[in-house]
Every structure is written in C-alpha cells, then in structure tokens.
Amino acid sequence: MKSSLKRPVEEECDLSGFQLFKKLTEQEFVQLNYDKTCSLYKKGSIIYREGSRLTGFYCVTKGILKIYKTGIDGKEQIIRFAKKGEIVAYRSLLSQELACTTSKVIEEAVLCHIPYQTLLYLIQNNWEFSHHMLQIVCKELREANDYITDIAQKTVRERLAEVLLLLKESFDLDNSNTLQISLTREELANIVGTATESVIRLLSEFKQDKLIELQGRKIKLLDVNALTKVANL
C-alpha cells in the first residue's frame, strides 16, 4: 500500500550507507541502484502482509517499521523494529516461502524495494555479500532464541525492563534521556508478550520507583543501572 505523498528525494534513496552493500563492486552497485524502486510511505501503511508472496526485499532509508505476527486470537506479537540502514522481508524471500510476518510503518518511511532476481544475482556472484547476508540471518536467529528464553524464564516485570533497554540500544535517547521511539501501551505489551493492562500497571510501578518518567507515549529513562538490575541482565 504505497502512500500518495510526494516521491522521496534523491538523498532518501541512497543505499551507500548500508553495511550490506559495502562489499559490492562498482558495477554491482550500479546495477542495484538501477533495479531498486524507492517509495515514501505514510504512518500506518502496510508494506506486506503475513501470507503474501514477496517479489523482493526492502531497505529502510528513513522512518521506522514494526514487524509482527498475528496470533489465533488476532493479537499482534511484535518480532522486531526496523529503522534506517536495516533490511526487511529477506528471509521469506531467500526460502521462497510466503511472508511469515506483517510489516507496518509506525513513523513515516522511505523504503527501497530490491527485486528477488537482483538479490539472487548478488548472492551467486559475490561471496562477501552472501557472507554478510548469512551473518544478518544468524543475528536474527540468536535474537529469536534469546526472546524464547526470556518468555520461558523471566517475569513480565523483567521482560518489560529488558524491552525498554533494548529500545534504548536500538533507537538511543535524546538529550533529555527520552526514548526516540514512541509506542502505544498495546505495542509495548505486544513486544513483551503480555496483556496491555499488565504493561500499564508495571509502567506505573516503574514510575513510582523513579526508574522512568511518562510523558504520554514518550518514556524517559531515569535510572538505566536500576532497570538493568530489574531486567536481570
């Protein structure tokens, strides 16, 4: 679902900053730029849906996406977020399976679509590119294993503290120590894997314990060391 906004400017379509493409030859990079299609997406746009057939993968050059699966009851389980410099939709593409997740824009984004045939060509002809792609897959697999372990062994309180720290690591803090990503309480619950009511209650407890401050959807981290202890890291 492409937005009806103006087309992205040339700077927003630049892929030279992506680590994945650093080892491409000059000719390969020229071909990559020739094959790509870059579009601007409004907040709330669905990039692809679980069960859909993918024709390529996406490079995020601006904005934030949430990647999630939908449970039997229709509840979202957020797998991860993707920001500038990251790629999405490549695993299902590599395995030639239907998309196993849904991708939604939560902050206005520019995405460059790279066709499957281009990806296949680069994998077959550039072993350094293939190796980097394999590293990305392994990193996501490790993160998935860590998440499964946390769900099985940690309390909801510990998991919420860990999620706040992971969001800090992924999106950093502004000058006032506030997370630079704005999420609803429901989205936080969908990351932690619990009910929205539980997240609301725990955030209130964290606030009372002077671990955080709440400003609407914005969360200010007051004591990172204490949160680390709560998260049992």
PDB file of N, CA and C in Angstrom, residues 117-155:
ATOM      1  N   GLN A 117      15.368 -11.204  -8.169  1.00  0.00           N
ATOM      2  CA  GLN A 117      16.393 -11.581  -9.144  1.00  0.00           C
ATOM      3  C   GLN A 117      17.706 -10.848  -8.900  1.00  0.00           C
ATOM      4  N   THR A 118      17.616  -9.594  -8.427  1.00  0.00           N
ATOM      5  CA  THR A 118      18.817  -8.827  -8.097  1.00  0.00           C
ATOM      6  C   THR A 118      19.525  -9.453  -6.903  1.00  0.00           C
ATOM      7  N   LEU A 119      18.729  -9.804  -5.866  1.00  0.00           N
ATOM      8  CA  LEU A 119      19.288 -10.450  -4.680  1.00  0.00           C
ATOM      9  C   LEU A 119      19.970 -11.762  -5.062  1.00  0.00           C
ATOM     10  N   LEU A 120      19.305 -12.550  -5.888  1.00  0.00           N
ATOM     11  CA  LEU A 120      19.842 -13.848  -6.312  1.00  0.00           C
ATOM     12  C   LEU A 120      21.160 -13.672  -7.065  1.00  0.00           C
ATOM     13  N   TYR A 121      21.208 -12.686  -7.928  1.00  0.00           N
ATOM     14  CA  TYR A 121      22.429 -12.405  -8.693  1.00  0.00           C
ATOM     15  C   TYR A 121      23.597 -12.060  -7.762  1.00  0.00           C
ATOM     16  N   LEU A 122      23.343 -11.196  -6.773  1.00  0.00           N
ATOM     17  CA  LEU A 122      24.402 -10.771  -5.849  1.00  0.00           C
ATOM     18  C   LEU A 122      24.889 -11.939  -4.991  1.00  0.00           C
ATOM     19  N   ILE A 123      23.961 -12.785  -4.554  1.00  0.00           N
ATOM     20  CA  ILE A 123      24.330 -13.946  -3.737  1.00  0.00           C
ATOM     21  C   ILE A 123      25.198 -14.916  -4.533  1.00  0.00           C
ATOM     22  N   GLN A 124      24.853 -15.116  -5.788  1.00  0.00           N
ATOM     23  CA  GLN A 124      25.562 -16.088  -6.621  1.00  0.00           C
ATOM     24  C   GLN A 124      26.925 -15.589  -7.095  1.00  0.00           C
ATOM     25  N   ASN A 125      27.096 -14.265  -7.141  1.00  0.00           N
ATOM     26  CA  ASN A 125      28.300 -13.708  -7.747  1.00  0.00           C
ATOM     27  C   ASN A 125      29.236 -12.982  -6.785  1.00  0.00           C
ATOM     28  N   ASN A 126      28.807 -12.769  -5.535  1.00  0.00           N
ATOM     29  CA  ASN A 126      29.648 -12.027  -4.587  1.00  0.00           C
ATOM     30  C   ASN A 126      29.592 -12.730  -3.233  1.00  0.00           C
ATOM     31  N   TRP A 127      30.656 -13.515  -2.915  1.00  0.00           N
ATOM     32  CA  TRP A 127      30.638 -14.317  -1.694  1.00  0.00           C
ATOM     33  C   TRP A 127      30.657 -13.443  -0.441  1.00  0.00           C
ATOM     34  N   GLU A 128      31.279 -12.250  -0.510  1.00  0.00           N
ATOM     35  CA  GLU A 128      31.314 -11.362   0.653  1.00  0.00           C
ATOM     36  C   GLU A 128      29.913 -10.845   0.972  1.00  0.00           C
ATOM     37  N   PHE A 129      29.152 -10.542  -0.058  1.00  0.00           N
ATOM     38  CA  PHE A 129      27.753 -10.140   0.135  1.00  0.00           C
ATOM     39  C   PHE A 129      26.973 -11.294   0.753  1.00  0.00           C
ATOM     40  N   SER A 130      27.161 -12.510   0.223  1.00  0.00           N
ATOM     41  CA  SER A 130      26.458 -13.692   0.738  1.00  0.00           C
ATOM     42  C   SER A 130      26.800 -13.932   2.207  1.00  0.00           C
ATOM     43  N   HIS A 131      28.074 -13.765   2.555  1.00  0.00           N
ATOM     44  CA  HIS A 131      28.523 -13.970   3.928  1.00  0.00           C
ATOM     45  C   HIS A 131      27.870 -12.963   4.869  1.00  0.00           C
ATOM     46  N   HIS A 132      27.792 -11.712   4.442  1.00  0.00           N
ATOM     47  CA  HIS A 132      27.161 -10.670   5.262  1.00  0.00           C
ATOM     48  C   HIS A 132      25.674 -10.959   5.436  1.00  0.00           C
ATOM     49  N   MET A 133      25.030 -11.406   4.379  1.00  0.00           N
ATOM     50  CA  MET A 133      23.621 -11.772   4.462  1.00  0.00           C
ATOM     51  C   MET A 133      23.419 -12.906   5.459  1.00  0.00           C
ATOM     52  N   LEU A 134      24.305 -13.877   5.443  1.00  0.00           N
ATOM     53  CA  LEU A 134      24.241 -15.007   6.375  1.00  0.00           C
ATOM     54  C   LEU A 134      24.429 -14.524   7.816  1.00  0.00           C
ATOM     55  N   GLN A 135      25.310 -13.565   8.026  1.00  0.00           N
ATOM     56  CA  GLN A 135      25.534 -13.001   9.362  1.00  0.00           C
ATOM     57  C   GLN A 135      24.267 -12.331   9.891  1.00  0.00           C
ATOM     58  N   ILE A 136      23.566 -11.629   9.021  1.00  0.00           N
ATOM     59  CA  ILE A 136      22.322 -10.959   9.422  1.00  0.00           C
ATOM     60  C   ILE A 136      21.277 -11.994   9.840  1.00  0.00           C
ATOM     61  N   VAL A 137      21.157 -13.067   9.056  1.00  0.00           N
ATOM     62  CA  VAL A 137      20.209 -14.132   9.377  1.00  0.00           C
ATOM     63  C   VAL A 137      20.552 -14.757  10.727  1.00  0.00           C
ATOM     64  N   CYS A 138      21.840 -15.028  10.959  1.00  0.00           N
ATOM     65  CA  CYS A 138      22.265 -15.641  12.224  1.00  0.00           C
ATOM     66  C   CYS A 138      22.004 -14.717  13.406  1.00  0.00           C
ATOM     67  N   LYS A 139      22.213 -13.425  13.226  1.00  0.00           N
ATOM     68  CA  LYS A 139      21.957 -12.454  14.293  1.00  0.00           C
ATOM     69  C   LYS A 139      20.481 -12.464  14.682  1.00  0.00           C
ATOM     70  N   GLU A 140      19.606 -12.478  13.687  1.00  0.00           N
ATOM     71  CA  GLU A 140      18.169 -12.505  13.978  1.00  0.00           C
ATOM     72  C   GLU A 140      17.776 -13.820  14.642  1.00  0.00           C
ATOM     73  N   LEU A 141      18.411 -14.913  14.245  1.00  0.00           N
ATOM     74  CA  LEU A 141      18.127 -16.209  14.865  1.00  0.00           C
ATOM     75  C   LEU A 141      18.543 -16.199  16.339  1.00  0.00           C
ATOM     76  N   ARG A 142      19.711 -15.610  16.630  1.00  0.00           N
ATOM     77  CA  ARG A 142      20.165 -15.508  18.022  1.00  0.00           C
ATOM     78  C   ARG A 142      19.191 -14.673  18.854  1.00  0.00           C
ATOM     79  N   GLU A 143      18.729 -13.556  18.277  1.00  0.00           N
ATOM     80  CA  GLU A 143      17.784 -12.696  18.994  1.00  0.00           C
ATOM     81  C   GLU A 143      16.469 -13.424  19.246  1.00  0.00           C
ATOM     82  N   ALA A 144      16.045 -14.241  18.272  1.00  0.00           N
ATOM     83  CA  ALA A 144      14.811 -15.014  18.449  1.00  0.00           C
ATOM     84  C   ALA A 144      14.979 -16.046  19.557  1.00  0.00           C
ATOM     85  N   ASN A 145      16.160 -16.693  19.614  1.00  0.00           N
ATOM     86  CA  ASN A 145      16.429 -17.660  20.673  1.00  0.00           C
ATOM     87  C   ASN A 145      16.439 -16.989  22.039  1.00  0.00           C
ATOM     88  N   ASP A 146      17.031 -15.786  22.113  1.00  0.00           N
ATOM     89  CA  ASP A 146      17.060 -15.038  23.372  1.00  0.00           C
ATOM     90  C   ASP A 146      15.642 -14.695  23.817  1.00  0.00           C
ATOM     91  N   TYR A 147      14.811 -14.318  22.844  1.00  0.00           N
ATOM     92  CA  TYR A 147      13.434 -13.947  23.178  1.00  0.00           C
ATOM     93  C   TYR A 147      12.657 -15.144  23.723  1.00  0.00           C
ATOM     94  N   ILE A 148      12.822 -16.304  23.091  1.00  0.00           N
ATOM     95  CA  ILE A 148      12.135 -17.519  23.553  1.00  0.00           C
ATOM     96  C   ILE A 148      12.564 -17.856  24.981  1.00  0.00           C
ATOM     97  N   THR A 149      13.858 -17.709  25.250  1.00  0.00           N
ATOM     98  CA  THR A 149      14.370 -17.980  26.596  1.00  0.00           C
ATOM     99  C   THR A 149      13.768 -17.015  27.613  1.00  0.00           C
ATOM    100  N   ASP A 150      13.693 -15.736  27.243  1.00  0.00           N
ATOM    101  CA  ASP A 150      13.131 -14.726  28.148  1.00  0.00           C
ATOM    102  C   ASP A 150      11.667 -15.023  28.462  1.00  0.00           C
ATOM    103  N   ILE A 151      10.905 -15.366  27.431  1.00  0.00           N
ATOM    104  CA  ILE A 151       9.484 -15.657  27.617  1.00  0.00           C
ATOM    105  C   ILE A 151       9.308 -16.822  28.587  1.00  0.00           C
ATOM    106  N   ALA A 152      10.183 -17.813  28.473  1.00  0.00           N
ATOM    107  CA  ALA A 152      10.061 -19.022  29.288  1.00  0.00           C
ATOM    108  C   ALA A 152      10.553 -18.825  30.715  1.00  0.00           C
ATOM    109  N   GLN A 153      11.559 -17.969  30.906  1.00  0.00           N
ATOM    110  CA  GLN A 153      12.234 -17.928  32.194  1.00  0.00           C
ATOM    111  C   GLN A 153      12.102 -16.622  32.972  1.00  0.00           C
ATOM    112  N   LYS A 154      11.728 -15.520  32.323  1.00  0.00           N
ATOM    113  CA  LYS A 154      11.669 -14.238  33.017  1.00  0.00           C
ATOM    114  C   LYS A 154      10.240 -13.821  33.335  1.00  0.00           C
ATOM    115  N   THR A 155      10.101 -13.026  34.399  1.00  0.00           N
ATOM    116  CA  THR A 155       8.792 -12.483  34.749  1.00  0.00           C
ATOM    117  C   THR A 155       8.441 -11.364  33.778  1.00  0.00           C
TER     118      THR A 155
END
